[in-house]
């Protein structure tokens, strides 16, 4: 009879412990989610002035694994009057040739190398229909369709492409993207190309909105932290009571 009573007590304690563990996982998972959202929001704010930057949308699957999708909505246009600054008014990406292969970007903050090759700020050559674009001359004109003329002579055409599923583009740094599929098969010409010379596309980050979002995420994170501390205190009391005479 005594053994049955002890078994019953142990079963209740085990059930209580299991319930406590289950309850503790919820604030832990919630805290981790808020932490990931805080990281994304912090990254948005730090790149709010980066030309062509696209913010992330954080979501979570059933296993609470974070998934990042890119928000490709257009950023604001900023006039610079620099003839080598280019902005894309509609869909599409510029192509740059890196040591690791072709990368894609909306950042048209370009310049010329010492050899007269059109490059981005990292020194990677911008691609045209004929590969690297060489510009030797003073009067540089780039029209809406991406046709490049120098001193009245046609030089090249900007190679501007898009993809049916732009979510297959993974971020590489602040302004470059790498395509996860086969670019030779999946590159498409945009339905409409609109190049704006002497302008840059800013990031699509709304600073005020992001700051409000960060405050909200931080408050939620603190709430989950307090919940974890409460459960930890309750769990500690439960442990000290184990083995006490009933």
XYZ file of N, CA and C in Angstrom:
738
model
N 0.840 -1.203 0.000
C 0.000 0.000 0.000
C 0.880 1.261 0.000
N 1.939 1.218 0.827
C 2.870 2.340 0.902
C 3.560 2.566 -0.436
N 3.924 1.453 -1.096
C 4.591 1.542 -2.395
C 3.676 2.184 -3.424
N 2.359 1.837 -3.373
C 1.391 2.406 -4.311
C 1.270 3.910 -4.112
N 1.237 4.335 -2.823
C 1.146 5.764 -2.531
C 2.373 6.506 -3.048
N 3.555 5.897 -2.827
C 4.792 6.532 -3.289
C 4.830 6.610 -4.811
N 4.359 5.531 -5.479
C 4.324 5.522 -6.945
C 3.400 6.608 -7.460
N 2.264 6.768 -6.771
C 1.315 7.805 -7.174
C 1.904 9.193 -7.034
N 2.628 9.409 -5.917
C 3.258 10.710 -5.705
C 4.323 10.987 -6.765
N 5.110 9.972 -7.081
C 6.172 10.127 -8.090
C 5.582 10.450 -9.460
N 4.479 9.766 -9.780
C 3.830 9.998 -11.075
C 3.340 11.434 -11.180
N 2.749 11.935 -10.077
C 2.259 13.315 -10.068
C 3.413 14.302 -10.219
N 4.527 14.008 -9.499
C 5.687 14.895 -9.587
C 6.280 14.890 -10.992
N 6.350 13.694 -11.621
C 6.882 13.596 -12.979
C 6.001 14.344 -13.970
N 4.682 14.199 -13.783
C 3.746 14.903 -14.659
C 3.883 16.409 -14.481
N 4.056 16.827 -13.232
C 4.231 18.256 -12.960
C 5.510 18.790 -13.570
N 6.585 17.996 -13.494
C 7.864 18.411 -14.067
C 7.770 18.528 -15.585
N 7.086 17.550 -16.202
C 6.914 17.574 -17.658
C 6.124 18.805 -18.087
N 5.083 19.119 -17.314
C 4.261 20.294 -17.619
C 5.091 21.570 -17.482
N 5.932 21.614 -16.450
C 6.772 22.785 -16.224
C 7.754 22.983 -17.376
N 8.341 21.881 -17.842
C 9.288 21.963 -18.964
C 8.581 22.470 -20.217
N 7.359 21.946 -20.451
C 6.583 22.374 -21.612
C 6.283 23.866 -21.542
N 5.901 24.335 -20.365
C 5.585 25.751 -20.201
C 6.822 26.630 -20.379
N 7.988 26.124 -19.953
C 9.216 26.907 -20.074
C 9.663 27.045 -21.520
N 9.365 26.039 -22.361
C 9.806 26.113 -23.757
C 9.128 27.254 -24.506
N 7.932 27.605 -24.089
C 7.192 28.652 -24.806
C 7.869 30.017 -24.714
N 8.216 30.499 -23.524
C 8.930 31.784 -23.483
C 10.323 31.713 -24.098
N 10.970 30.541 -24.015
C 12.289 30.388 -24.644
C 12.166 30.553 -26.151
N 11.180 29.846 -26.744
C 10.960 29.954 -28.186
C 10.556 31.371 -28.573
N 9.690 31.965 -27.746
C 9.269 33.338 -28.017
C 10.431 34.308 -27.951
N 11.299 34.126 -26.965
C 12.471 34.983 -26.833
C 13.411 34.857 -28.017
N 13.614 33.619 -28.494
C 14.484 33.396 -29.651
C 13.908 34.038 -30.907
N 12.582 33.961 -31.048
C 11.940 34.589 -32.209
C 12.140 36.109 -32.180
N 11.914 36.703 -31.014
C 12.082 38.150 -30.901
C 13.539 38.559 -31.113
N 14.468 37.723 -30.653
C 15.888 38.008 -30.838
C 16.237 38.038 -32.324
N 15.683 37.066 -33.068
C 15.956 37.022 -34.522
C 15.355 38.238 -35.224
N 14.157 38.636 -34.794
C 13.521 39.816 -35.384
C 14.307 41.085 -35.061
N 14.848 41.149 -33.845
C 15.671 42.300 -33.461
C 16.926 42.394 -34.325
N 17.535 41.245 -34.617
C 18.728 41.220 -35.468
C 18.408 41.766 -36.858
N 17.267 41.320 -37.412
C 16.871 41.774 -38.746
C 16.599 43.274 -38.751
N 15.874 43.753 -37.742
C 15.548 45.181 -37.668
C 16.806 46.028 -37.498
N 17.742 45.551 -36.682
C 19.011 46.257 -36.492
C 19.781 46.346 -37.808
N 19.760 45.260 -38.583
C 20.426 45.250 -39.888
C 19.761 46.232 -40.845
N 18.428 46.313 -40.778
C 17.711 47.272 -41.627
C 18.162 48.702 -41.325
N 18.215 49.033 -40.044
C 18.577 50.399 -39.653
C 20.018 50.737 -40.037
N 20.919 49.755 -39.897
C 22.327 50.014 -40.222
C 22.541 50.171 -41.729
N 21.589 49.672 -42.541
C 21.713 49.784 -43.999
C 20.675 50.719 -44.610
N 20.085 51.567 -43.775
C 19.033 52.458 -44.276
C 19.542 53.451 -45.318
N 20.860 53.717 -45.307
C 21.443 54.647 -46.278
C 22.199 53.917 -47.384
N 22.116 52.592 -47.419
C 22.817 51.815 -48.441
C 21.990 51.772 -49.718
N 22.555 52.247 -50.814
C 21.839 52.259 -52.091
C 21.473 50.837 -52.507
N 20.227 50.656 -52.925
C 19.783 49.357 -53.428
C 19.532 48.304 -52.377
N 19.654 48.662 -51.079
C 19.441 47.662 -50.026
C 17.971 47.278 -49.947
N 17.714 45.971 -49.747
C 16.355 45.455 -49.596
C 16.213 44.806 -48.222
N 15.163 45.182 -47.523
C 14.975 44.659 -46.168
C 14.460 43.225 -46.193
N 14.579 42.551 -45.049
C 14.156 41.159 -44.901
C 12.796 41.069 -44.216
N 12.096 39.994 -44.520
C 10.856 39.656 -43.820
C 11.115 38.349 -43.082
N 11.021 38.375 -41.748
C 11.327 37.197 -40.925
C 10.048 36.425 -40.637
N 10.087 35.119 -40.887
C 8.972 34.239 -40.526
C 9.553 32.977 -39.899
N 8.683 32.137 -39.334
C 9.142 30.931 -38.647
C 8.286 29.746 -39.070
N 8.950 28.589 -39.278
C 8.207 27.385 -39.633
C 7.709 26.687 -38.367
N 7.127 25.494 -38.516
C 6.555 24.780 -37.368
C 7.603 24.380 -36.342
N 8.836 24.251 -36.784
C 9.923 23.899 -35.872
C 10.605 25.158 -35.317
N 9.970 26.306 -35.534
C 10.453 27.596 -35.047
C 11.788 28.006 -35.669
N 12.097 27.433 -36.836
C 13.308 27.821 -37.548
C 13.035 29.100 -38.332
N 13.925 30.075 -38.181
C 13.734 31.365 -38.850
C 13.918 31.221 -40.354
N 13.037 31.867 -41.104
C 13.134 31.905 -42.553
C 13.138 33.367 -42.988
N 14.067 33.700 -43.874
C 14.186 35.074 -44.351
C 13.757 35.166 -45.804
N 12.835 36.062 -46.074
C 12.472 36.407 -47.438
C 12.822 37.872 -47.645
N 13.187 38.211 -48.863
C 13.571 39.586 -49.155
C 12.384 40.373 -49.687
N 12.214 41.561 -49.156
C 11.193 42.484 -49.650
C 11.817 43.283 -50.797
N 11.393 42.982 -52.026
C 11.988 43.628 -53.197
C 11.242 44.885 -53.635
N 10.407 45.424 -52.761
C 9.715 46.664 -53.119
C 10.739 47.775 -53.364
N 10.361 48.723 -54.201
C 11.293 49.760 -54.625
C 11.591 50.760 -53.518
N 12.861 51.178 -53.468
C 13.258 52.234 -52.552
C 13.059 53.602 -53.188
N 13.246 54.647 -52.412
C 13.061 56.005 -52.936
C 14.195 56.355 -53.895
N 13.892 57.198 -54.870
C 14.885 57.654 -55.839
C 15.542 58.944 -55.351
N 16.858 58.988 -55.491
C 17.600 60.177 -55.062
C 18.460 60.689 -56.212
N 18.246 61.938 -56.607
C 19.031 62.514 -57.693
C 20.436 62.843 -57.223
N 21.430 62.503 -58.058
C 22.826 62.820 -57.744
C 23.482 63.657 -58.841
N 22.932 63.569 -60.064
C 23.480 64.250 -61.249
C 24.872 63.742 -61.616
N 25.275 62.605 -61.032
C 26.514 61.939 -61.436
C 26.172 61.007 -62.598
N 26.815 61.200 -63.743
C 26.440 60.447 -64.943
C 26.690 58.947 -64.831
N 27.468 58.536 -63.839
C 27.726 57.106 -63.662
C 26.835 56.484 -62.593
N 25.996 57.302 -61.959
C 25.005 56.770 -61.013
C 23.755 56.380 -61.792
N 23.310 55.140 -61.591
C 22.155 54.629 -62.333
C 21.145 54.011 -61.380
N 19.884 54.259 -61.643
C 18.803 53.674 -60.838
C 17.840 52.951 -61.765
N 17.329 51.824 -61.292
C 16.324 51.072 -62.040
C 14.949 51.454 -61.520
N 14.128 52.003 -62.405
C 12.812 52.464 -61.992
C 11.793 51.363 -61.834
N 12.018 50.226 -62.465
C 11.060 49.124 -62.398
C 11.785 47.855 -61.965
N 11.310 46.725 -62.449
C 11.944 45.461 -62.081
C 13.307 45.339 -62.749
N 14.074 44.360 -62.292
C 15.358 44.095 -62.917
C 16.537 44.309 -61.985
N 17.674 43.776 -62.414
C 18.915 43.861 -61.644
C 20.072 44.105 -62.600
N 21.036 44.917 -62.158
C 22.302 45.010 -62.863
C 23.090 43.727 -62.589
N 23.986 43.385 -63.505
C 24.866 42.231 -63.309
C 26.301 42.726 -63.116
N 26.991 42.149 -62.130
C 28.411 42.449 -61.930
C 29.178 41.131 -61.895
N 30.394 41.183 -62.416
C 31.222 39.976 -62.498
C 32.213 39.958 -61.340
N 32.034 39.009 -60.408
C 32.903 38.902 -59.236
C 33.832 37.695 -59.401
N 34.857 37.571 -58.559
C 35.715 36.378 -58.618
C 34.942 35.084 -58.385
N 33.774 35.172 -57.741
C 32.953 33.987 -57.477
C 31.835 33.808 -58.494
N 31.844 34.611 -59.538
C 30.812 34.492 -60.569
C 29.912 35.717 -60.616
N 28.885 35.630 -61.444
C 27.964 36.744 -61.632
C 27.112 36.965 -60.388
N 26.988 38.215 -59.993
C 26.101 38.606 -58.908
C 25.155 39.692 -59.433
N 24.061 39.882 -58.705
C 23.008 40.799 -59.148
C 22.820 41.899 -58.110
N 22.480 43.093 -58.575
C 22.352 44.213 -57.645
C 21.374 45.257 -58.164
N 20.780 46.008 -57.217
C 19.982 47.185 -57.559
C 20.775 48.462 -57.269
N 21.969 48.301 -56.752
C 22.822 49.436 -56.399
C 23.589 49.888 -57.634
N 23.199 51.027 -58.184
C 23.844 51.541 -59.389
C 24.871 52.623 -59.115
N 25.516 52.578 -57.959
C 26.552 53.548 -57.601
C 27.866 53.121 -58.257
N 27.996 53.443 -59.554
C 29.113 52.951 -60.347
C 30.182 54.028 -60.541
N 31.356 53.571 -60.961
C 32.468 54.467 -61.263
C 33.312 53.819 -62.356
N 34.420 54.443 -62.717
C 35.312 53.884 -63.736
C 36.641 53.479 -63.104
N 37.154 52.333 -63.555
C 38.481 51.898 -63.103
C 39.544 52.695 -63.852
N 40.789 52.502 -63.483
C 41.884 53.210 -64.163
C 41.977 52.821 -65.633
N 41.410 51.650 -65.982
C 41.415 51.204 -67.380
C 40.157 51.637 -68.129
N 39.282 52.392 -67.429
C 38.067 52.853 -68.083
C 36.936 51.844 -68.077
N 37.020 50.841 -67.202
C 35.963 49.828 -67.110
C 34.933 50.274 -66.077
N 33.658 50.157 -66.419
C 32.576 50.519 -65.500
C 32.508 49.481 -64.384
N 32.662 49.927 -63.134
C 32.704 49.010 -61.989
C 31.791 49.522 -60.871
N 31.467 48.598 -59.940
C 30.721 49.033 -58.748
C 31.718 49.469 -57.676
N 31.220 49.808 -56.488
C 32.095 50.341 -55.437
C 33.065 49.301 -54.882
N 32.807 48.034 -55.153
C 33.724 46.978 -54.711
C 34.741 46.622 -55.786
N 34.654 47.293 -56.933
C 35.605 47.061 -58.009
C 35.210 45.965 -58.977
N 33.969 45.480 -58.897
C 33.520 44.415 -59.793
C 32.950 45.024 -61.079
N 33.373 44.515 -62.249
C 32.907 45.075 -63.519
C 31.407 44.883 -63.738
N 30.752 45.978 -64.122
C 29.336 45.921 -64.499
C 29.253 45.276 -65.876
N 28.228 44.453 -66.075
C 28.128 43.702 -67.323
C 27.175 44.353 -68.330
N 27.623 44.338 -69.586
C 26.795 44.752 -70.705
C 26.572 43.564 -71.620
N 25.952 43.799 -72.760
C 25.724 42.705 -73.711
C 27.032 42.094 -74.189
N 28.123 42.864 -74.146
C 29.424 42.376 -74.616
C 30.381 42.064 -73.464
N 29.849 41.896 -72.268
C 30.698 41.609 -71.109
C 31.049 42.890 -70.368
N 32.319 43.013 -69.947
C 32.755 44.231 -69.257
C 32.548 45.445 -70.162
N 32.147 46.562 -69.570
C 31.848 47.779 -70.330
C 33.022 48.747 -70.208
N 33.650 49.071 -71.334
C 34.763 50.016 -71.351
C 34.279 51.362 -71.875
N 34.578 52.411 -71.128
C 34.143 53.762 -71.491
C 35.366 54.666 -71.594
N 35.626 55.162 -72.797
C 36.723 56.100 -73.027
C 36.146 57.351 -73.680
N 35.947 58.365 -72.885
C 35.364 59.598 -73.409
C 34.765 60.410 -72.284
N 34.277 61.575 -72.629
C 33.752 62.494 -71.623
C 32.228 62.536 -71.591
N 31.615 62.585 -72.764
C 30.158 62.748 -72.834
C 29.471 61.384 -72.767
N 29.144 60.966 -71.548
C 28.546 59.639 -71.328
C 27.038 59.788 -71.194
N 26.317 59.115 -72.074
C 24.855 59.152 -72.042
C 24.315 57.719 -71.944
N 23.426 57.514 -70.988
C 22.781 56.204 -70.821
C 21.281 56.450 -70.816
N 20.589 55.893 -71.811
C 19.163 56.190 -71.929
C 18.312 55.228 -71.109
N 17.001 55.415 -71.195
C 16.049 54.656 -70.384
C 16.148 53.154 -70.626
N 16.507 52.758 -71.844
C 16.604 51.338 -72.194
C 17.949 50.728 -71.818
N 18.877 51.559 -71.317
C 20.186 51.050 -70.921
C 21.232 51.117 -72.007
N 20.926 51.802 -73.128
C 21.907 51.967 -74.204
C 22.948 53.010 -73.800
N 24.215 52.659 -73.973
C 25.316 53.536 -73.568
C 25.977 54.139 -74.802
N 26.058 55.464 -74.832
C 26.797 56.149 -75.891
C 27.852 57.037 -75.247
N 29.013 57.101 -75.886
C 30.113 57.936 -75.399
C 30.559 58.833 -76.546
N 30.477 60.130 -76.325
C 30.804 61.119 -77.362
C 30.039 60.834 -78.654
N 28.781 60.431 -78.493
C 27.902 60.202 -79.633
C 28.039 58.844 -80.291
N 28.919 57.990 -79.784
C 29.144 56.664 -80.372
C 28.559 55.588 -79.462
N 27.764 54.671 -80.039
C 27.187 53.570 -79.266
C 28.299 52.647 -78.785
N 28.304 52.356 -77.485
C 29.366 51.542 -76.887
C 28.863 50.165 -76.482
N 27.759 50.105 -75.773
C 27.247 48.829 -75.260
C 25.827 49.056 -74.741
N 25.221 47.979 -74.254
C 23.899 48.040 -73.632
C 23.993 47.350 -72.279
N 23.511 47.988 -71.236
C 23.524 47.366 -69.910
C 22.773 46.040 -69.936
N 23.377 45.014 -69.344
C 22.730 43.698 -69.254
C 21.860 43.686 -67.994
N 20.589 43.974 -68.172
C 19.638 44.044 -67.055
C 18.704 42.846 -67.138
N 18.594 42.100 -66.043
C 17.813 40.855 -66.062
C 16.905 40.783 -64.840
N 15.982 39.842 -64.881
C 15.163 39.528 -63.721
C 14.911 38.026 -63.709
N 14.141 37.569 -62.734
C 13.830 36.148 -62.596
C 12.352 35.984 -62.276
N 11.806 34.840 -62.678
C 10.398 34.570 -62.378
C 10.174 34.507 -60.873
N 11.114 33.883 -60.153
C 11.026 33.784 -58.696
C 12.219 34.507 -58.085
N 12.028 35.769 -57.728
C 13.147 36.551 -57.181
C 13.533 36.095 -55.777
N 12.672 35.282 -55.123
C 13.036 34.774 -53.796
C 14.146 33.727 -53.872
N 14.534 33.334 -55.087
C 15.686 32.449 -55.246
C 16.997 33.237 -55.220
N 16.882 34.540 -55.049
C 18.074 35.376 -54.904
C 18.430 35.490 -53.429
N 19.626 35.043 -53.083
C 20.111 35.129 -51.702
C 21.021 36.341 -51.556
N 20.883 37.019 -50.431
C 21.737 38.174 -50.180
C 23.194 37.759 -50.003
N 24.067 38.593 -50.533
C 25.506 38.417 -50.325
C 26.065 39.802 -50.002
N 26.194 40.079 -48.729
C 26.558 41.423 -48.321
C 25.329 42.313 -48.316
N 25.556 43.619 -48.369
C 24.450 44.569 -48.240
C 23.707 44.811 -49.543
N 24.401 44.663 -50.689
C 23.744 45.069 -51.934
C 23.878 44.079 -53.088
N 24.460 42.923 -52.851
C 24.598 41.920 -53.909
C 23.704 40.715 -53.633
N 23.318 40.038 -54.717
C 22.518 38.823 -54.608
C 23.150 37.731 -55.462
N 23.052 36.498 -54.979
C 23.483 35.338 -55.752
C 22.247 34.492 -56.031
N 22.134 33.991 -57.258
C 20.957 33.210 -57.637
C 21.168 31.745 -57.293
N 20.175 31.133 -56.627
C 20.312 29.751 -56.143
C 20.067 28.715 -57.231
N 19.409 29.113 -58.319
C 19.132 28.164 -59.395
C 20.182 28.243 -60.489
N 19.763 27.953 -61.715
C 20.650 28.021 -62.875
C 20.383 29.340 -63.601
N 21.246 30.337 -63.431
C 20.978 31.637 -64.052
C 20.930 31.581 -65.571
N 21.726 30.694 -66.175
C 21.708 30.587 -67.637
C 20.337 30.161 -68.148
N 19.634 29.374 -67.345
C 18.298 28.910 -67.722
C 17.214 29.899 -67.311
N 17.407 30.567 -66.177
C 16.308 31.317 -65.560
C 16.359 32.830 -65.730
N 17.481 33.370 -66.187
C 17.520 34.816 -66.424
C 16.489 35.214 -67.475
N 15.783 36.314 -67.198
C 14.791 36.825 -68.138
C 15.014 38.314 -68.362
N 14.614 38.770 -69.534
C 14.627 40.212 -69.778
C 13.381 40.810 -69.144
N 13.517 41.858 -68.354
C 12.335 42.458 -67.727
C 11.320 42.924 -68.765
N 10.049 42.855 -68.394
C 8.995 43.314 -69.302
C 9.163 44.795 -69.611
N 9.689 45.524 -68.647
C 9.907 46.958 -68.841
C 11.209 47.360 -68.169
N 12.088 47.988 -68.935
C 13.355 48.480 -68.391
C 13.287 49.999 -68.317
N 13.639 50.530 -67.163
C 13.627 51.986 -66.989
C 14.863 52.406 -66.199
N 15.901 52.799 -66.935
C 17.150 53.238 -66.317
C 17.120 54.754 -66.151
N 17.462 55.214 -64.974
C 17.523 56.653 -64.702
C 18.977 57.037 -64.444
N 19.558 57.800 -65.374
C 20.937 58.256 -65.221
C 20.986 59.444 -64.268
N 22.035 59.486 -63.453
C 22.183 60.589 -62.509
C 21.302 60.458 -61.291
N 20.948 59.212 -60.942
C 20.101 58.965 -59.766
C 20.476 57.633 -59.142
N 20.129 57.467 -57.878
C 20.343 56.206 -57.170
C 19.056 55.792 -56.482
N 18.830 54.485 -56.441
C 17.708 53.960 -55.659
C 18.183 53.751 -54.228
N 17.515 54.397 -53.289
C 17.867 54.202 -51.895
C 17.336 52.878 -51.372
N 17.585 52.596 -50.110
C 17.054 51.374 -49.503
C 15.541 51.497 -49.371
N 14.862 50.359 -49.223
C 13.408 50.402 -49.018
C 13.059 50.337 -47.529
N 14.004 50.765 -46.694
C 13.802 50.797 -45.240
C 13.176 52.132 -44.838
N 12.071 52.065 -44.115
C 11.461 53.263 -43.532
C 11.970 53.378 -42.090
N 12.869 54.313 -41.859
C 13.596 54.384 -40.588
C 12.663 54.516 -39.387
N 11.690 55.408 -39.465
C 10.783 55.618 -38.327
C 10.015 54.335 -38.017
N 9.500 53.676 -39.062
C 8.764 52.421 -38.864
C 9.651 51.360 -38.225
N 10.903 51.284 -38.682
C 11.823 50.279 -38.149
C 12.162 50.555 -36.688
N 12.276 51.818 -36.324
C 12.574 52.160 -34.927
C 11.409 51.789 -34.012
N 10.185 52.031 -34.490
C 9.005 51.635 -33.716
C 8.955 50.114 -33.579
N 9.236 49.420 -34.688
C 9.254 47.955 -34.673
C 10.301 47.428 -33.701
N 11.475 48.052 -33.685
C 12.544 47.610 -32.780
C 12.119 47.758 -31.321
N 11.463 48.860 -30.994
C 10.985 49.065 -29.620
C 9.986 47.976 -29.236
N 9.055 47.661 -30.156
C 8.059 46.616 -29.897
C 8.719 45.259 -29.678
N 9.686 44.911 -30.549
C 10.384 43.626 -30.419
C 11.167 43.568 -29.108
N 11.779 44.682 -28.737
C 12.571 44.713 -27.500
C 11.676 44.516 -26.278
N 10.511 45.136 -26.291
C 9.578 44.967 -25.176
C 9.105 43.521 -25.067
N 8.790 42.915 -26.203
C 8.355 41.518 -26.198
C 9.477 40.607 -25.712
N 10.706 40.907 -26.139
C 11.859 40.109 -25.710
C 12.019 40.186 -24.190
N 11.871 41.386 -23.630
C 11.972 41.547 -22.173
C 10.858 40.796 -21.452
N 9.662 40.790 -22.040
C 8.537 40.054 -21.445
C 8.843 38.568 -21.369
N 9.372 38.013 -22.455
C 9.717 36.586 -22.462
C 10.853 36.291 -21.481
N 11.789 37.217 -21.342
C 12.871 37.034 -20.372
C 12.328 36.950 -18.946
N 11.392 37.837 -18.624
C 10.783 37.833 -17.288
C 10.021 36.535 -17.039
N 9.329 36.036 -18.068
C 8.609 34.770 -17.941
C 9.571 33.631 -17.652
N 10.727 33.630 -18.336
C 11.719 32.574 -18.114
C 12.269 32.631 -16.690
N 12.505 33.838 -16.183
C 12.999 33.984 -14.812
C 11.972 33.489 -13.800
N 10.696 33.786 -14.068
C 9.628 33.328 -13.171
C 9.564 31.816 -13.135
N 9.592 31.183 -14.307
C 9.559 29.721 -14.367
C 10.788 29.123 -13.695
N 11.934 29.796 -13.840
C 13.160 29.303 -13.218
C 13.039 29.329 -11.694
N 12.440 30.386 -11.165
C 12.239 30.480 -9.713
C 11.278 29.407 -9.216
N 10.183 29.215 -9.953
C 9.201 28.185 -9.575
C 9.830 26.805 -9.636
N 10.631 26.577 -10.678
C 11.289 25.279 -10.833
C 12.268 25.040 -9.690
N 12.984 26.105 -9.268
C 13.924 25.971 -8.159
C 13.231 25.603 -6.865
N 12.082 26.210 -6.614
C 11.314 25.879 -5.414
C 10.820 24.443 -5.455
N 10.393 24.011 -6.641
C 9.891 22.640 -6.775
C 10.986 21.624 -6.488
N 12.211 21.937 -6.924
C 13.330 21.011 -6.704
C 13.647 20.886 -5.214
N 13.610 22.021 -4.502
C 13.933 21.981 -3.065
C 12.896 21.203 -2.269
N 11.684 21.110 -2.826
C 10.620 20.402 -2.115
C 10.610 18.899 -2.386
N 11.356 18.476 -3.415
C 11.406 17.044 -3.727
C 12.085 16.295 -2.577
N 11.517 15.255 -2.137
C 12.081 14.435 -1.065
C 11.651 14.838 0.325
N 10.937 15.957 0.455
C 10.455 16.342 1.778
C 9.354 15.388 2.226
N 9.294 15.090 3.514
C 8.238 14.196 4.023
C 6.866 14.812 3.782
N 5.944 14.020 3.333
C 4.567 14.474 3.092
C 3.711 14.221 4.325
